[in-house]
Structures are given as structure tokens and as C-alpha cells.
mmCIF file with all atom_site columns, C-alpha atoms in Angstrom:
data_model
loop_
_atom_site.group_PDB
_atom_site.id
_atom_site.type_symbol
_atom_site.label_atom_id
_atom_site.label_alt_id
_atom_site.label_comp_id
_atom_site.label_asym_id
_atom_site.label_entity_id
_atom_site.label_seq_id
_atom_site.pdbx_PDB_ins_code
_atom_site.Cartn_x
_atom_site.Cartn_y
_atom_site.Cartn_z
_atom_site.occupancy
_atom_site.B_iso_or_equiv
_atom_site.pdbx_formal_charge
_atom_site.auth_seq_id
_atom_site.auth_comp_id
_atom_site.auth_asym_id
_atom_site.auth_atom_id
_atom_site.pdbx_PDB_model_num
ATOM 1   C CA . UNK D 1 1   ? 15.384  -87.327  13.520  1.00 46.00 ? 1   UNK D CA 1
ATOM 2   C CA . UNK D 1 2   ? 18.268  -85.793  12.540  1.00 51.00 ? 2   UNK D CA 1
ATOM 3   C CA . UNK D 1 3   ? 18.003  -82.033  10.976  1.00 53.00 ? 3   UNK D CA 1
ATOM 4   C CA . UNK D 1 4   ? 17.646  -82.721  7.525   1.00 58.00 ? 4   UNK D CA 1
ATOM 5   C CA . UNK D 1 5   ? 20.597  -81.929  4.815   1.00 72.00 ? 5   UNK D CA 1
ATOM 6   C CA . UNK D 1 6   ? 21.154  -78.467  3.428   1.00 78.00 ? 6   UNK D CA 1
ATOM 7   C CA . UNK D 1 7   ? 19.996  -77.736  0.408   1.00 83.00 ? 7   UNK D CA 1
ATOM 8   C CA . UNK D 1 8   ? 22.957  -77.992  -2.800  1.00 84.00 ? 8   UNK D CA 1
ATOM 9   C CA . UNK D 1 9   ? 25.153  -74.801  -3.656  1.00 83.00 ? 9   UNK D CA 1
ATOM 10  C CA . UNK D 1 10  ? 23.658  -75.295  -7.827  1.00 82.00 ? 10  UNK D CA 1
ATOM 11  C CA . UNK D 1 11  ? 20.047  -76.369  -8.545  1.00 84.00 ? 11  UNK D CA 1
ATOM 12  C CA . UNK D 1 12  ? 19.531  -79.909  -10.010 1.00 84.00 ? 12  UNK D CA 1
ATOM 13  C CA . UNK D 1 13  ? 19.917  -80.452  -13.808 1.00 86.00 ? 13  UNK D CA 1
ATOM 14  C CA . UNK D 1 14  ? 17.317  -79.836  -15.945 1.00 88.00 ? 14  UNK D CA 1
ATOM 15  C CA . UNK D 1 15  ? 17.330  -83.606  -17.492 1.00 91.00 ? 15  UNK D CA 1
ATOM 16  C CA . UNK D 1 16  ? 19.692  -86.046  -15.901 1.00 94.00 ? 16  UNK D CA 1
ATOM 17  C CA . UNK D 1 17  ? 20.839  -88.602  -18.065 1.00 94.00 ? 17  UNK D CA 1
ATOM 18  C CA . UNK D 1 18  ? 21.026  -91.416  -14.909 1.00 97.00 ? 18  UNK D CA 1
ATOM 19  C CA . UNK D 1 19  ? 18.036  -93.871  -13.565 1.00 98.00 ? 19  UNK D CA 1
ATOM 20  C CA . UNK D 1 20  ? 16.163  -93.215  -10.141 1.00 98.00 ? 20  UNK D CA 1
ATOM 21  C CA . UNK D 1 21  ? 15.527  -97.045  -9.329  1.00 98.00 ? 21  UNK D CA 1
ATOM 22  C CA . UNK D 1 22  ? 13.581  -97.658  -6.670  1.00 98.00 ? 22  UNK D CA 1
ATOM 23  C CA . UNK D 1 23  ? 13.452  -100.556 -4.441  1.00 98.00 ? 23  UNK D CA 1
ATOM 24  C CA . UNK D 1 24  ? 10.458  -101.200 -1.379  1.00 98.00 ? 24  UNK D CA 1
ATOM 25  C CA . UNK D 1 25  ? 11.991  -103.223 0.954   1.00 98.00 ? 25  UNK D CA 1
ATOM 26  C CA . UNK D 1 26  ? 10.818  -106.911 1.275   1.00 97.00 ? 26  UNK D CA 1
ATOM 27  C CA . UNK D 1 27  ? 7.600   -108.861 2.989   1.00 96.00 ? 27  UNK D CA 1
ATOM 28  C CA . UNK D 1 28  ? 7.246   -108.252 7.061   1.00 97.00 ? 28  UNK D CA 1
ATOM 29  C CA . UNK D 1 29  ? 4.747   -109.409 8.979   1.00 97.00 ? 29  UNK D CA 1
ATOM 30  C CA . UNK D 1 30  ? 2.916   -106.418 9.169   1.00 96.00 ? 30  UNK D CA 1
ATOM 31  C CA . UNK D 1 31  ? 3.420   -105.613 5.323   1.00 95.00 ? 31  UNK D CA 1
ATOM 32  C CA . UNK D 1 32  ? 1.672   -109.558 4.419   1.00 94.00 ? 32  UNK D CA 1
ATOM 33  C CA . UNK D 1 33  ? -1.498  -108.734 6.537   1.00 94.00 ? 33  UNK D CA 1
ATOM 34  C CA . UNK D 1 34  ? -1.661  -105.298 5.399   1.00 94.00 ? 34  UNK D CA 1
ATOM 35  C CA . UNK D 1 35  ? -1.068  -103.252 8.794   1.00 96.00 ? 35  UNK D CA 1
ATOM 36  C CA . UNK D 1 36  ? 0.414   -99.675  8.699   1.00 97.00 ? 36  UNK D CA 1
ATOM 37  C CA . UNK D 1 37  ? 4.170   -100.177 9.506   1.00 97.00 ? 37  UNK D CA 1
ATOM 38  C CA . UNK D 1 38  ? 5.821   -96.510  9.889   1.00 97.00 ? 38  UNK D CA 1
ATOM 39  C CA . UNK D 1 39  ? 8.580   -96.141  12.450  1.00 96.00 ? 39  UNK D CA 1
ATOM 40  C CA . UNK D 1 40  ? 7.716   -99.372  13.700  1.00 97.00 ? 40  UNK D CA 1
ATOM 41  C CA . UNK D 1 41  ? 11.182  -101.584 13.286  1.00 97.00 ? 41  UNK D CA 1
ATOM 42  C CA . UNK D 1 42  ? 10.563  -104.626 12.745  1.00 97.00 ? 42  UNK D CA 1
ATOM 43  C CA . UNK D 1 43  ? 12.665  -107.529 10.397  1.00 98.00 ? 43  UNK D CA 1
ATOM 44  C CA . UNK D 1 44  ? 11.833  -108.956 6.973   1.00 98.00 ? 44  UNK D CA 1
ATOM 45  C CA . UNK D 1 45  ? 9.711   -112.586 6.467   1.00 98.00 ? 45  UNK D CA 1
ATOM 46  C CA . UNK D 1 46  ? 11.676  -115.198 4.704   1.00 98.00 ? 46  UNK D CA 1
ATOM 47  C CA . UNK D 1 47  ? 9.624   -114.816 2.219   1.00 96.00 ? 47  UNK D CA 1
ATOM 48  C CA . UNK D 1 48  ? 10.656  -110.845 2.297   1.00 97.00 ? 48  UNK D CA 1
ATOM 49  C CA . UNK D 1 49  ? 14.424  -112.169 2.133   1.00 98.00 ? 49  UNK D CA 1
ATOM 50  C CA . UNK D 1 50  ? 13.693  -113.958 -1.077  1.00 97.00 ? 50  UNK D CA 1
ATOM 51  C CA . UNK D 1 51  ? 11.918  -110.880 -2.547  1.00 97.00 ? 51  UNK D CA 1
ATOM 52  C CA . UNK D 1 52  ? 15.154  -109.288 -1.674  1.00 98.00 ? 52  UNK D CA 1
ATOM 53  C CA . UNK D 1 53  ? 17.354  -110.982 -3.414  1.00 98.00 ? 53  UNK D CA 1
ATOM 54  C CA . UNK D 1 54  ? 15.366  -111.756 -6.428  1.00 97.00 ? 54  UNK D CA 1
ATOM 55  C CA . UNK D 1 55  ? 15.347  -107.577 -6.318  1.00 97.00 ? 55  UNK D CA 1
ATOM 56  C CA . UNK D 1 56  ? 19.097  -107.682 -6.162  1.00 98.00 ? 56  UNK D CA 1
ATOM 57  C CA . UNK D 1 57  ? 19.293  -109.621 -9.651  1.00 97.00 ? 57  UNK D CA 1
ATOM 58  C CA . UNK D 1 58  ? 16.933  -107.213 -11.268 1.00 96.00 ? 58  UNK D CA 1
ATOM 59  C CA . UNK D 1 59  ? 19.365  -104.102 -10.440 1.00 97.00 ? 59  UNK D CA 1
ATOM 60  C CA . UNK D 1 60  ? 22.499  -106.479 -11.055 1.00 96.00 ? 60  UNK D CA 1
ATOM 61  C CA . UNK D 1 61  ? 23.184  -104.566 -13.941 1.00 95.00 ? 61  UNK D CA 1
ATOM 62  C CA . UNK D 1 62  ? 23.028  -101.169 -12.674 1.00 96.00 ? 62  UNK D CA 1
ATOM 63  C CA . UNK D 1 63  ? 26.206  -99.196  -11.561 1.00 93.00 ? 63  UNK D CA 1
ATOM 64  C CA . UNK D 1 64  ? 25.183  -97.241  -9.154  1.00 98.00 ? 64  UNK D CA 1
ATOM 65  C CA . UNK D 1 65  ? 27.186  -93.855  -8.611  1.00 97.00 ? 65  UNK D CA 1
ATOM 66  C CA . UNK D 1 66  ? 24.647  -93.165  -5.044  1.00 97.00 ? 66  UNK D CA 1
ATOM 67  C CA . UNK D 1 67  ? 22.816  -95.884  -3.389  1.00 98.00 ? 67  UNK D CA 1
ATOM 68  C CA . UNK D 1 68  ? 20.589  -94.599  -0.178  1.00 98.00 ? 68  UNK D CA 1
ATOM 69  C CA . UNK D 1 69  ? 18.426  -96.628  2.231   1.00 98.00 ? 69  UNK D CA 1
ATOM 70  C CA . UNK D 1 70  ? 15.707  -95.558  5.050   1.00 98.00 ? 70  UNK D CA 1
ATOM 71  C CA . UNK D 1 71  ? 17.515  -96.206  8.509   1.00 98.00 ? 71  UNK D CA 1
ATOM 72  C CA . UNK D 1 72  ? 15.165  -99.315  9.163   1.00 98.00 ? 72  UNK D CA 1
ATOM 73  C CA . UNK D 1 73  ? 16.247  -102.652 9.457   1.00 98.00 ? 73  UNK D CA 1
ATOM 74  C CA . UNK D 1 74  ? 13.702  -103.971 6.779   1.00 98.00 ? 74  UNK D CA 1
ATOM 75  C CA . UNK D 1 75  ? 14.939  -101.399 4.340   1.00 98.00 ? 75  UNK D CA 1
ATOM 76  C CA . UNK D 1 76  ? 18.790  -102.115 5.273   1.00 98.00 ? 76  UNK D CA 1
ATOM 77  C CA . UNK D 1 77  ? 18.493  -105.784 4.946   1.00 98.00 ? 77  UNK D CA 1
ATOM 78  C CA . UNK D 1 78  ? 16.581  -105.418 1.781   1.00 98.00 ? 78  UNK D CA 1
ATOM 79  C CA . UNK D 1 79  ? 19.400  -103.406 0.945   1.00 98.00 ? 79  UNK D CA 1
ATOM 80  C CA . UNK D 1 80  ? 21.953  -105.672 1.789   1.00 98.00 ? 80  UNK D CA 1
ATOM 81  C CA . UNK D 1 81  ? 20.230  -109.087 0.708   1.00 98.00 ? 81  UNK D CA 1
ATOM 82  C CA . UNK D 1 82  ? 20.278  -107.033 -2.896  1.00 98.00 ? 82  UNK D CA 1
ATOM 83  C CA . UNK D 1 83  ? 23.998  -107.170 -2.483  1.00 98.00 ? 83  UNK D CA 1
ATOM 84  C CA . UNK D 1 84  ? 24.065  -102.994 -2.498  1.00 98.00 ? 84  UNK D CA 1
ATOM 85  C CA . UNK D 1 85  ? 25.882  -101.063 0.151   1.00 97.00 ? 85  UNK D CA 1
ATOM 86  C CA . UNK D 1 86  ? 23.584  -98.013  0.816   1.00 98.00 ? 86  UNK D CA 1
ATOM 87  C CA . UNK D 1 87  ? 24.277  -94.346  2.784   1.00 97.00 ? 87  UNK D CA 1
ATOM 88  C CA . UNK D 1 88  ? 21.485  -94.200  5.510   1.00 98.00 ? 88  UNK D CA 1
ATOM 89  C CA . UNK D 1 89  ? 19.156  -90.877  5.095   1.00 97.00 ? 89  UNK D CA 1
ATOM 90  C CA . UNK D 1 90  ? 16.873  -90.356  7.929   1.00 97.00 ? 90  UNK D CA 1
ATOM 91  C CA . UNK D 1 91  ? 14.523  -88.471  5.897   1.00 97.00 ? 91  UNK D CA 1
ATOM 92  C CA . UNK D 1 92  ? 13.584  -92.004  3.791   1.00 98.00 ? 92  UNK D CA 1
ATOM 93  C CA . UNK D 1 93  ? 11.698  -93.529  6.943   1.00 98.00 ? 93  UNK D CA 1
ATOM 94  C CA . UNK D 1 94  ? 8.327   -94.233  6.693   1.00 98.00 ? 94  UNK D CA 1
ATOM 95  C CA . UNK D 1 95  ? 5.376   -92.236  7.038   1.00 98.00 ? 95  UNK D CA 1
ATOM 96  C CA . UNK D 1 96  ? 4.358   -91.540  10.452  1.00 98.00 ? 96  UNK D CA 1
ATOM 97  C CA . UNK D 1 97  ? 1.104   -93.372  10.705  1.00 98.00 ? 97  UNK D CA 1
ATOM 98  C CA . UNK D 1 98  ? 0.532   -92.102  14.084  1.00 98.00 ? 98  UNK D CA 1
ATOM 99  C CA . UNK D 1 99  ? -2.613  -93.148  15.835  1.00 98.00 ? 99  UNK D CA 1
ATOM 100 C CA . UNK D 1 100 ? -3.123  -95.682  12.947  1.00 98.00 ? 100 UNK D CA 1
ATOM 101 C CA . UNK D 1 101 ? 0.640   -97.850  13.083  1.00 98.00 ? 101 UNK D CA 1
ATOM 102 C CA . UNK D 1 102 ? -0.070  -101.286 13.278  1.00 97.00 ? 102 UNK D CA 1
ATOM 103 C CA . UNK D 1 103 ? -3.565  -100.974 11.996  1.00 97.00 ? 103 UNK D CA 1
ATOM 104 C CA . UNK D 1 104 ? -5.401  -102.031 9.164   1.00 97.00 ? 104 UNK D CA 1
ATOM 105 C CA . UNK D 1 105 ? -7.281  -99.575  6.987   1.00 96.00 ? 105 UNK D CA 1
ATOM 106 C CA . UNK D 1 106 ? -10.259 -102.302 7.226   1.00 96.00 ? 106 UNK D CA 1
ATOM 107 C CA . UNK D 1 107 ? -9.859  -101.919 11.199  1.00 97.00 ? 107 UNK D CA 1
ATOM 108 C CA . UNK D 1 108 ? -10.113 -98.243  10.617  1.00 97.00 ? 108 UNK D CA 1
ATOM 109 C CA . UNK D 1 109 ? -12.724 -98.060  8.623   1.00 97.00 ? 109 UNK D CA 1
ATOM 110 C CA . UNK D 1 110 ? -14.838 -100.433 10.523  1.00 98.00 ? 110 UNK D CA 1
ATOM 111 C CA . UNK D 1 111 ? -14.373 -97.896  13.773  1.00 97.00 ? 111 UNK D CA 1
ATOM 112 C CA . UNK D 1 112 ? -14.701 -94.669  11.905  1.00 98.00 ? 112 UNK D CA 1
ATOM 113 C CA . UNK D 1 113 ? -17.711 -95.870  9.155   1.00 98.00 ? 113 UNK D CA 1
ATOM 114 C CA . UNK D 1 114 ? -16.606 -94.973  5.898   1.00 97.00 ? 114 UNK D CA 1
ATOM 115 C CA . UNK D 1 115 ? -14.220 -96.014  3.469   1.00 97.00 ? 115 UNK D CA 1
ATOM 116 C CA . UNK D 1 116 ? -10.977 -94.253  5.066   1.00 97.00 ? 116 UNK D CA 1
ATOM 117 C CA . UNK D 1 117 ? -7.283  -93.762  3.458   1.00 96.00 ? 117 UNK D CA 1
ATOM 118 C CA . UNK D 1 118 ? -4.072  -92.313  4.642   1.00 97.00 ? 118 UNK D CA 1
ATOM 119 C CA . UNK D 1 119 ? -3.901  -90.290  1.239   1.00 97.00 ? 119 UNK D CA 1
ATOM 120 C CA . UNK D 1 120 ? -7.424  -89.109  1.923   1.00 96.00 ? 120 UNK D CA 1
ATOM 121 C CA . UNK D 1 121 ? -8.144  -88.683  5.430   1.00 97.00 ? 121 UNK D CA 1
ATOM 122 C CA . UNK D 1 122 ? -4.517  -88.538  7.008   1.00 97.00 ? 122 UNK D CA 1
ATOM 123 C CA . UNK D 1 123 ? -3.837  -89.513  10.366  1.00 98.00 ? 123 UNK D CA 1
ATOM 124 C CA . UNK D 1 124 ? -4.283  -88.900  13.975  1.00 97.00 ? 124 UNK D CA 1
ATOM 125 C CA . UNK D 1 125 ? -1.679  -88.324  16.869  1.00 97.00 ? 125 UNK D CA 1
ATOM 126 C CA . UNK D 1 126 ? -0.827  -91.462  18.294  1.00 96.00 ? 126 UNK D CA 1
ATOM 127 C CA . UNK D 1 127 ? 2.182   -92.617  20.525  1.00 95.00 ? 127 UNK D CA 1
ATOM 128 C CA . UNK D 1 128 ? 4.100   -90.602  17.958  1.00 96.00 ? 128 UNK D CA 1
ATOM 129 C CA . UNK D 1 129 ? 2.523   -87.406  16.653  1.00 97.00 ? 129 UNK D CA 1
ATOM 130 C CA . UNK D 1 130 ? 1.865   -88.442  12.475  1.00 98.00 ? 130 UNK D CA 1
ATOM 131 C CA . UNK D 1 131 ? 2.475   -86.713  9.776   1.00 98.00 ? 131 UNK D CA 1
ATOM 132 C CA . UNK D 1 132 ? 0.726   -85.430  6.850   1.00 98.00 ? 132 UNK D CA 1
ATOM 133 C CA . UNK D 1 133 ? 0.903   -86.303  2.971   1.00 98.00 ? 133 UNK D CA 1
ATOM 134 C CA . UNK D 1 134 ? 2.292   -82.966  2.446   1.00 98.00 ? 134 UNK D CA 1
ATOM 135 C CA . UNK D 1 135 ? 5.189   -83.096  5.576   1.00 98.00 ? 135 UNK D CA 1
ATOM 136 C CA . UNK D 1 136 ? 6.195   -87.096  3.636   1.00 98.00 ? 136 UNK D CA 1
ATOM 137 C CA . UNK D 1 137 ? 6.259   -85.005  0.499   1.00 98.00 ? 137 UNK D CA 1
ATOM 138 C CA . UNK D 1 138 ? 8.518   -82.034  1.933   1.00 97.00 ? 138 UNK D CA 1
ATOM 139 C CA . UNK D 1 139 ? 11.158  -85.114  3.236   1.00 97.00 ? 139 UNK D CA 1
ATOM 140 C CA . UNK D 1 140 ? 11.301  -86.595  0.006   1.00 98.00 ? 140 UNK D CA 1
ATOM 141 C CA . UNK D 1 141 ? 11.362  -83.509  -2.011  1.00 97.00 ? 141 UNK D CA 1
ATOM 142 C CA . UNK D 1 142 ? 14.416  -82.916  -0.011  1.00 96.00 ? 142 UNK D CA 1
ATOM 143 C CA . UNK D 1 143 ? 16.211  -86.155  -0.565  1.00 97.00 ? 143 UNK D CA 1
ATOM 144 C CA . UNK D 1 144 ? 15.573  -85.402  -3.822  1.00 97.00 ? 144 UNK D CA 1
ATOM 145 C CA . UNK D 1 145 ? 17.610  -82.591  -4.000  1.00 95.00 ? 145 UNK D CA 1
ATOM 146 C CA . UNK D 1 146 ? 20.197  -84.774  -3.518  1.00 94.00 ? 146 UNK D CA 1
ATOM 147 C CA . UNK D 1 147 ? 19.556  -87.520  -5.555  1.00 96.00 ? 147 UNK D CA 1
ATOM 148 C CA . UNK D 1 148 ? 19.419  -85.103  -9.167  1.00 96.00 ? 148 UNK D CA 1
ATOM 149 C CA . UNK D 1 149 ? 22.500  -83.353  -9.212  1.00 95.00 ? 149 UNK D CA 1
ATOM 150 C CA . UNK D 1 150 ? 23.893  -87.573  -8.845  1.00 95.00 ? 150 UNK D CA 1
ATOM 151 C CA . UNK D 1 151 ? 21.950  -88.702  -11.637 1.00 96.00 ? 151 UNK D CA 1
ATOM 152 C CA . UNK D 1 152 ? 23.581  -86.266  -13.783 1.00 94.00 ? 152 UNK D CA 1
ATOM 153 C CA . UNK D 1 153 ? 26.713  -88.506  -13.216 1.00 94.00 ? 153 UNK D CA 1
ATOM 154 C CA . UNK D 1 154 ? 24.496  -91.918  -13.237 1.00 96.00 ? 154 UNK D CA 1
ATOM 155 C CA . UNK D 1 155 ? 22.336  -94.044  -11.354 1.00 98.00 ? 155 UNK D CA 1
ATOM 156 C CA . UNK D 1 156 ? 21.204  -93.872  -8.248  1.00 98.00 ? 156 UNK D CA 1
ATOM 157 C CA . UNK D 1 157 ? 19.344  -96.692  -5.533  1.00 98.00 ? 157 UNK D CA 1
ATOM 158 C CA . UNK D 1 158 ? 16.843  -95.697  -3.252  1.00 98.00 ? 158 UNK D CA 1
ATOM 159 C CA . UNK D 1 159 ? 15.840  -98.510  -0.580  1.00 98.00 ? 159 UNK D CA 1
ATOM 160 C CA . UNK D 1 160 ? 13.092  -97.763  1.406   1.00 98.00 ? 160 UNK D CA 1
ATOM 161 C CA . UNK D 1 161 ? 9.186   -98.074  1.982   1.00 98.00 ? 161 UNK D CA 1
ATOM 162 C CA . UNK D 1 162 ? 5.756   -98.619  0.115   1.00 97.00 ? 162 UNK D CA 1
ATOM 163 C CA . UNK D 1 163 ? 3.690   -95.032  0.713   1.00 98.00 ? 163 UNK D CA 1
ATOM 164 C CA . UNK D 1 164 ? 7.012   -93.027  0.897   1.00 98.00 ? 164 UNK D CA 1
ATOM 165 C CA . UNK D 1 165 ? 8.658   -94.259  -2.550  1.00 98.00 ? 165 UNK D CA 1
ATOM 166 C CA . UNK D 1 166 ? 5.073   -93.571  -4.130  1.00 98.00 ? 166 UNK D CA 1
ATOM 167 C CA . UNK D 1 167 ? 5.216   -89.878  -2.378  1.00 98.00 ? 167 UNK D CA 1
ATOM 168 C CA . UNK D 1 168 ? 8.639   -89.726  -3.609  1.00 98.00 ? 168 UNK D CA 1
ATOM 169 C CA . UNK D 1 169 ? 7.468   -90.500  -7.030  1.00 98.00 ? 169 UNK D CA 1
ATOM 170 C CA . UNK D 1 170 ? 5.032   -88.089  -7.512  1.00 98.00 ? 170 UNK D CA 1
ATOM 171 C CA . UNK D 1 171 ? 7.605   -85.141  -6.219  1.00 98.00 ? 171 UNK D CA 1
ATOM 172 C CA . UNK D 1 172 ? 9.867   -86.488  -8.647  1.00 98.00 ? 172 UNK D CA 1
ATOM 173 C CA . UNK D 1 173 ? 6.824   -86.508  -11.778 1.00 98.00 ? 173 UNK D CA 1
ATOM 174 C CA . UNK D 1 174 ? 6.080   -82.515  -10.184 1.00 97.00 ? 174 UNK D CA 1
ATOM 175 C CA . UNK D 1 175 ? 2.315   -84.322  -8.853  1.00 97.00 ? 175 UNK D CA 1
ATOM 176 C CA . UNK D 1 176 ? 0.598   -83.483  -6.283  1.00 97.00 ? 176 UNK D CA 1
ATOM 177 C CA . UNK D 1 177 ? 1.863   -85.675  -3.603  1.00 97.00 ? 177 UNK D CA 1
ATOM 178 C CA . UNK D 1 178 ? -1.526  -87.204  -2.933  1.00 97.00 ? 178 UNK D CA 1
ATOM 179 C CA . UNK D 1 179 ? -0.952  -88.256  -7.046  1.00 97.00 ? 179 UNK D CA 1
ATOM 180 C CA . UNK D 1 180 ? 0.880   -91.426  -4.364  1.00 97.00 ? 180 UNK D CA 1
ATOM 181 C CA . UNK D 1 181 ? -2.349  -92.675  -3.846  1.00 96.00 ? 181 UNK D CA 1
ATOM 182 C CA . UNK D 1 182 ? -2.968  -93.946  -7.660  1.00 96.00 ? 182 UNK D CA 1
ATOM 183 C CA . UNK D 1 183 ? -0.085  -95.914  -7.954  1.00 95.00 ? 183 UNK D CA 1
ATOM 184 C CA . UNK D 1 184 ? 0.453   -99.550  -6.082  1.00 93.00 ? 184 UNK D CA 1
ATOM 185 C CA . UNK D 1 185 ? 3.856   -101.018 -4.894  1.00 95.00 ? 185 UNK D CA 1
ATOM 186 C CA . UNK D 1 186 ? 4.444   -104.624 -3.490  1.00 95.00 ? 186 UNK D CA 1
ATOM 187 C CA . UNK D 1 187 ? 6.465   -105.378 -1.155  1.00 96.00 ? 187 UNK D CA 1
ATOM 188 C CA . UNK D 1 188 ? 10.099  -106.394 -2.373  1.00 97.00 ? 188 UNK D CA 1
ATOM 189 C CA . UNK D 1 189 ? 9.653   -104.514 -5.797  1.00 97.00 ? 189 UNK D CA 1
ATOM 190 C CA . UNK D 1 190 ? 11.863  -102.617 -8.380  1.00 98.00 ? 190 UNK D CA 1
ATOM 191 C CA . UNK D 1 191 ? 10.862  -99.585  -9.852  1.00 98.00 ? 191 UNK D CA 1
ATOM 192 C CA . UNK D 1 192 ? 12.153  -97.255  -12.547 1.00 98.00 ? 192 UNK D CA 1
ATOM 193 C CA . UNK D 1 193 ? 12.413  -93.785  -13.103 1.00 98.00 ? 193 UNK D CA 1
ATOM 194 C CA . UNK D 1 194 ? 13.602  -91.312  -15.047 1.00 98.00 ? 194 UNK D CA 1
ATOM 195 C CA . UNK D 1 195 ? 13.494  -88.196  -18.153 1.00 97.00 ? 195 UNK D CA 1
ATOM 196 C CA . UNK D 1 196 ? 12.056  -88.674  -21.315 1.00 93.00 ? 196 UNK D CA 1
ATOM 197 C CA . UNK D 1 197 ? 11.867  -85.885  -23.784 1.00 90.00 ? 197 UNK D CA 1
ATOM 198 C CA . UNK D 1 198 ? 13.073  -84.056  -20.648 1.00 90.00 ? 198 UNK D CA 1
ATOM 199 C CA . UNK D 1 199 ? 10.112  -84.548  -18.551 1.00 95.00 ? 199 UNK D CA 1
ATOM 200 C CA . UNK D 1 200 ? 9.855   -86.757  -15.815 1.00 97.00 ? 200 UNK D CA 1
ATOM 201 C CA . UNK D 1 201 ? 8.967   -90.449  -16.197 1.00 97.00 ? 201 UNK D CA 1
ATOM 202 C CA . UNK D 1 202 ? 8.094   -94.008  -15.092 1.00 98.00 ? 202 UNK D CA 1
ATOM 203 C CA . UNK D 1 203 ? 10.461  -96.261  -17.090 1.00 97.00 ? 203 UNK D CA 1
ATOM 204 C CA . UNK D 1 204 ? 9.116   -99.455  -14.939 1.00 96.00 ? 204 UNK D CA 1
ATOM 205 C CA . UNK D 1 205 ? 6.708   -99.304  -12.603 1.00 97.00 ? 205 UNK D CA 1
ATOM 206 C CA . UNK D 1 206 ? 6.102   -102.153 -9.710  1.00 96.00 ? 206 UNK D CA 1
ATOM 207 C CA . UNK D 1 207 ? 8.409   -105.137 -10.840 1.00 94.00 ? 207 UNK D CA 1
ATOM 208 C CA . UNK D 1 208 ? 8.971   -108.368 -9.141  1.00 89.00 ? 208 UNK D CA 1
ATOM 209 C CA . UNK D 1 209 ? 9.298   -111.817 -9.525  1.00 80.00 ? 209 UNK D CA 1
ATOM 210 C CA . UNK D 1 210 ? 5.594   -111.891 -10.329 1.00 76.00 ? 210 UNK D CA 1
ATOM 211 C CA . UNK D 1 211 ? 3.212   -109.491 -11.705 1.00 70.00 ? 211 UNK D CA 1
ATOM 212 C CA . UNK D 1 212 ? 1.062   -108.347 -8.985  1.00 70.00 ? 212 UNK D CA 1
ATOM 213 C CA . UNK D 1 213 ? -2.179  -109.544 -9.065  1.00 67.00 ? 213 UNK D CA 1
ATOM 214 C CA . UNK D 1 214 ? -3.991  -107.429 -6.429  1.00 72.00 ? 214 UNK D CA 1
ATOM 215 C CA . UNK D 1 215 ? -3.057  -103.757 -5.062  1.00 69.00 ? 215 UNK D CA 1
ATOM 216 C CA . UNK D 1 216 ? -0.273  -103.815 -2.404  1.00 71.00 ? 216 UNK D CA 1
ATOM 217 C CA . UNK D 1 217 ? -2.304  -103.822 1.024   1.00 65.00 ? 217 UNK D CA 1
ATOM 218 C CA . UNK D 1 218 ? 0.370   -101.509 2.692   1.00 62.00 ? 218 UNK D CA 1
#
């Protein structure tokens, strides 16, 4: 990866007037039967193209001053089927599942015996060495840093993946970053944030072309 940006010259506004809208990429294969996709690169569904798209008309009316997308081609085509043209930040991949990518948190549980999570438990070295909640948290709190000062000036796109945009959101609400675990995002889904009252907010929170009816499995 890429050594990450510096930080900005000013700090970031105390309450940007802009939108922080959010977009998880579409379906894969992995994301429909619920295994832990991190750094693995692998292509949308069909399906995951249509979620795309359907995302792109519910940020059609958005004018987006800074649009940024993980470096992985299920975040870029997302990006693209949306019709946005995104800057790639290597700091919006994935969480590094380690040990765990490709699994299923049922598979996992099943070989350690109790009722295992990412958010609780972290994970173990693997073919790649994994990070913690805490090392997802310092990336995004980073990209961050980046995204206020823009949202002074507007709105601004992020396009990238299910645990990391929740992470992301609970930097950007000053949570703990573990705060990720307690809030569910589906593949292909819009999210909204923002200030209100100048504190940080969820305007919108997991939209799609259907409400959700379960949790997200990844």
C-alpha cells in the first residue's frame, strides 16, 4: 500500500455545510453467501451491477465537488455503473480479514466454539497479516481528513466496502470504532451523512432499492 497522504496544512471545519454519502459497492459472490472479502479482488454479480445502478439514481442529484473509491474492482465498477468518476485512495480497501478472508463467521465459529465477530474477536495472520478494528479506524480517520475540509465546499462520494464504511462512520460520529459493529449495510447501498446542530449525523442510513429485511451477512 502506498504511504498514506499527509495530513492538511488547516484542521477540518468545525461544521461543514456538504453531505458525506456513502456508497458499498454492489453484490459479489462472496458478499451473497456472506464470506469475508478483504483484499480479495474479485468482480460484482449481475445482480451487484443492478444494485449499482439503481445506487447511481439515488445520488443522481448530488453534485459532487470529491468523489473517492477503494482501488478494488467491485468498488470501481460500482463506482462507475453509478455513472460517478471517482479518485482511487488506497487507504479505502477493505479490512484485512487475514486468516479469516473467504470465510464465513458461521465457519468460524463452528471451528473456534463460540459465537465469534471481527468487531469482537479480530483476526488472525493469514496469507496476509490482518488488521485490527483500531488500524481500519486509523485509515479511515485519515481519509477523513481529507474528505472535511471538501465538504466545506460540498458533497463528497465515497465508494467502497461494507465493515470499512461502517468504521468510517463511527470516526466520522467521534465513536469508538467498534460503535461499526451496531450498524448493518447491504451490499449496493446509499448512505447519508452529515452535521446537525453541528454535531455529527446519520441523515440516511442503509438505502436501497428495498428495505433490508435481514442484517447484511458481510
Amino acid at each position: 500500500m502506498d504511504a498514506p497522504d499527509p495530513l492538511p496544512d488547516h484542521p477540518a471545519p468545525d461544521s461543514p455545510r456538504g453531505k458525506l454519502v456513502l456508497l458499498r459497492h454492489g453484490e459479489t459472490d462472496w458478499s451473497r453467501t456472506g464470506r469475508h472479502t478483504g483484499r480479495t479482488d474479485i468482480p460484482l454479480t449481475a445482480h451487484g451491477e443492478d444494485l449499482a445502478r439503481a445506487a447511481g439514481e439515488l445520488v443522481a442529484d448530488y453534485d459532487f465537488g470529491l468523489v473517492l473509491s477503494s482501488p478494488l474492482q467491485r468498488a470501481l465498477r460500482t463506482a462507475e455503473l453509478a455513472g460517478l468518476e471517482p479518485d482511487v485512495d488506497p487507504l479505502m480497501v477493505e479490512w484485512d480479514y487475514g486468516g479469516y478472508e473467504g470465510r464465513t463467521t458461521k465457519d468460524i465459529r463452528a471451528e473456534l466454539g463460540y459465537d465469534w465477530t471481527a468487531f469482537t474477536h479480530g483476526v488472525i495472520r493469514g496469507e496476509t497479516p490482518g488488521e485490527t478494528v483500531e488500524e481500519v479506524a486509523a485509515r479511515a480517520s485519515r481519509v477523513l481528513t481529507r474528505v472535511l475540509p471538501a465538504m466545506a465546499d460540498g458533497d463528497v462520494a465515497l465508494i467502497a466496502h461494507g465493515h470499512y464504511l461502517r468504521i468510517l462512520t463511527a470516526v466520522f460520529l467521534r465513536q469508538a470504532p467498534r460503535f461499526g459493529a451496531a450498524i448493518s449495510l447491504d451490499a449496493g447501498s446509499v448512505s447519508v451523512l452529515g452535521f446537525h446542530r453541528e454535531q455529527p449525523s446519520i441523515l440516511a442510513w442503509n438505502h436501497g432499492p428495498r428495505l433490508p429485511q435481514e442484517p447484511a451477512e458481510s
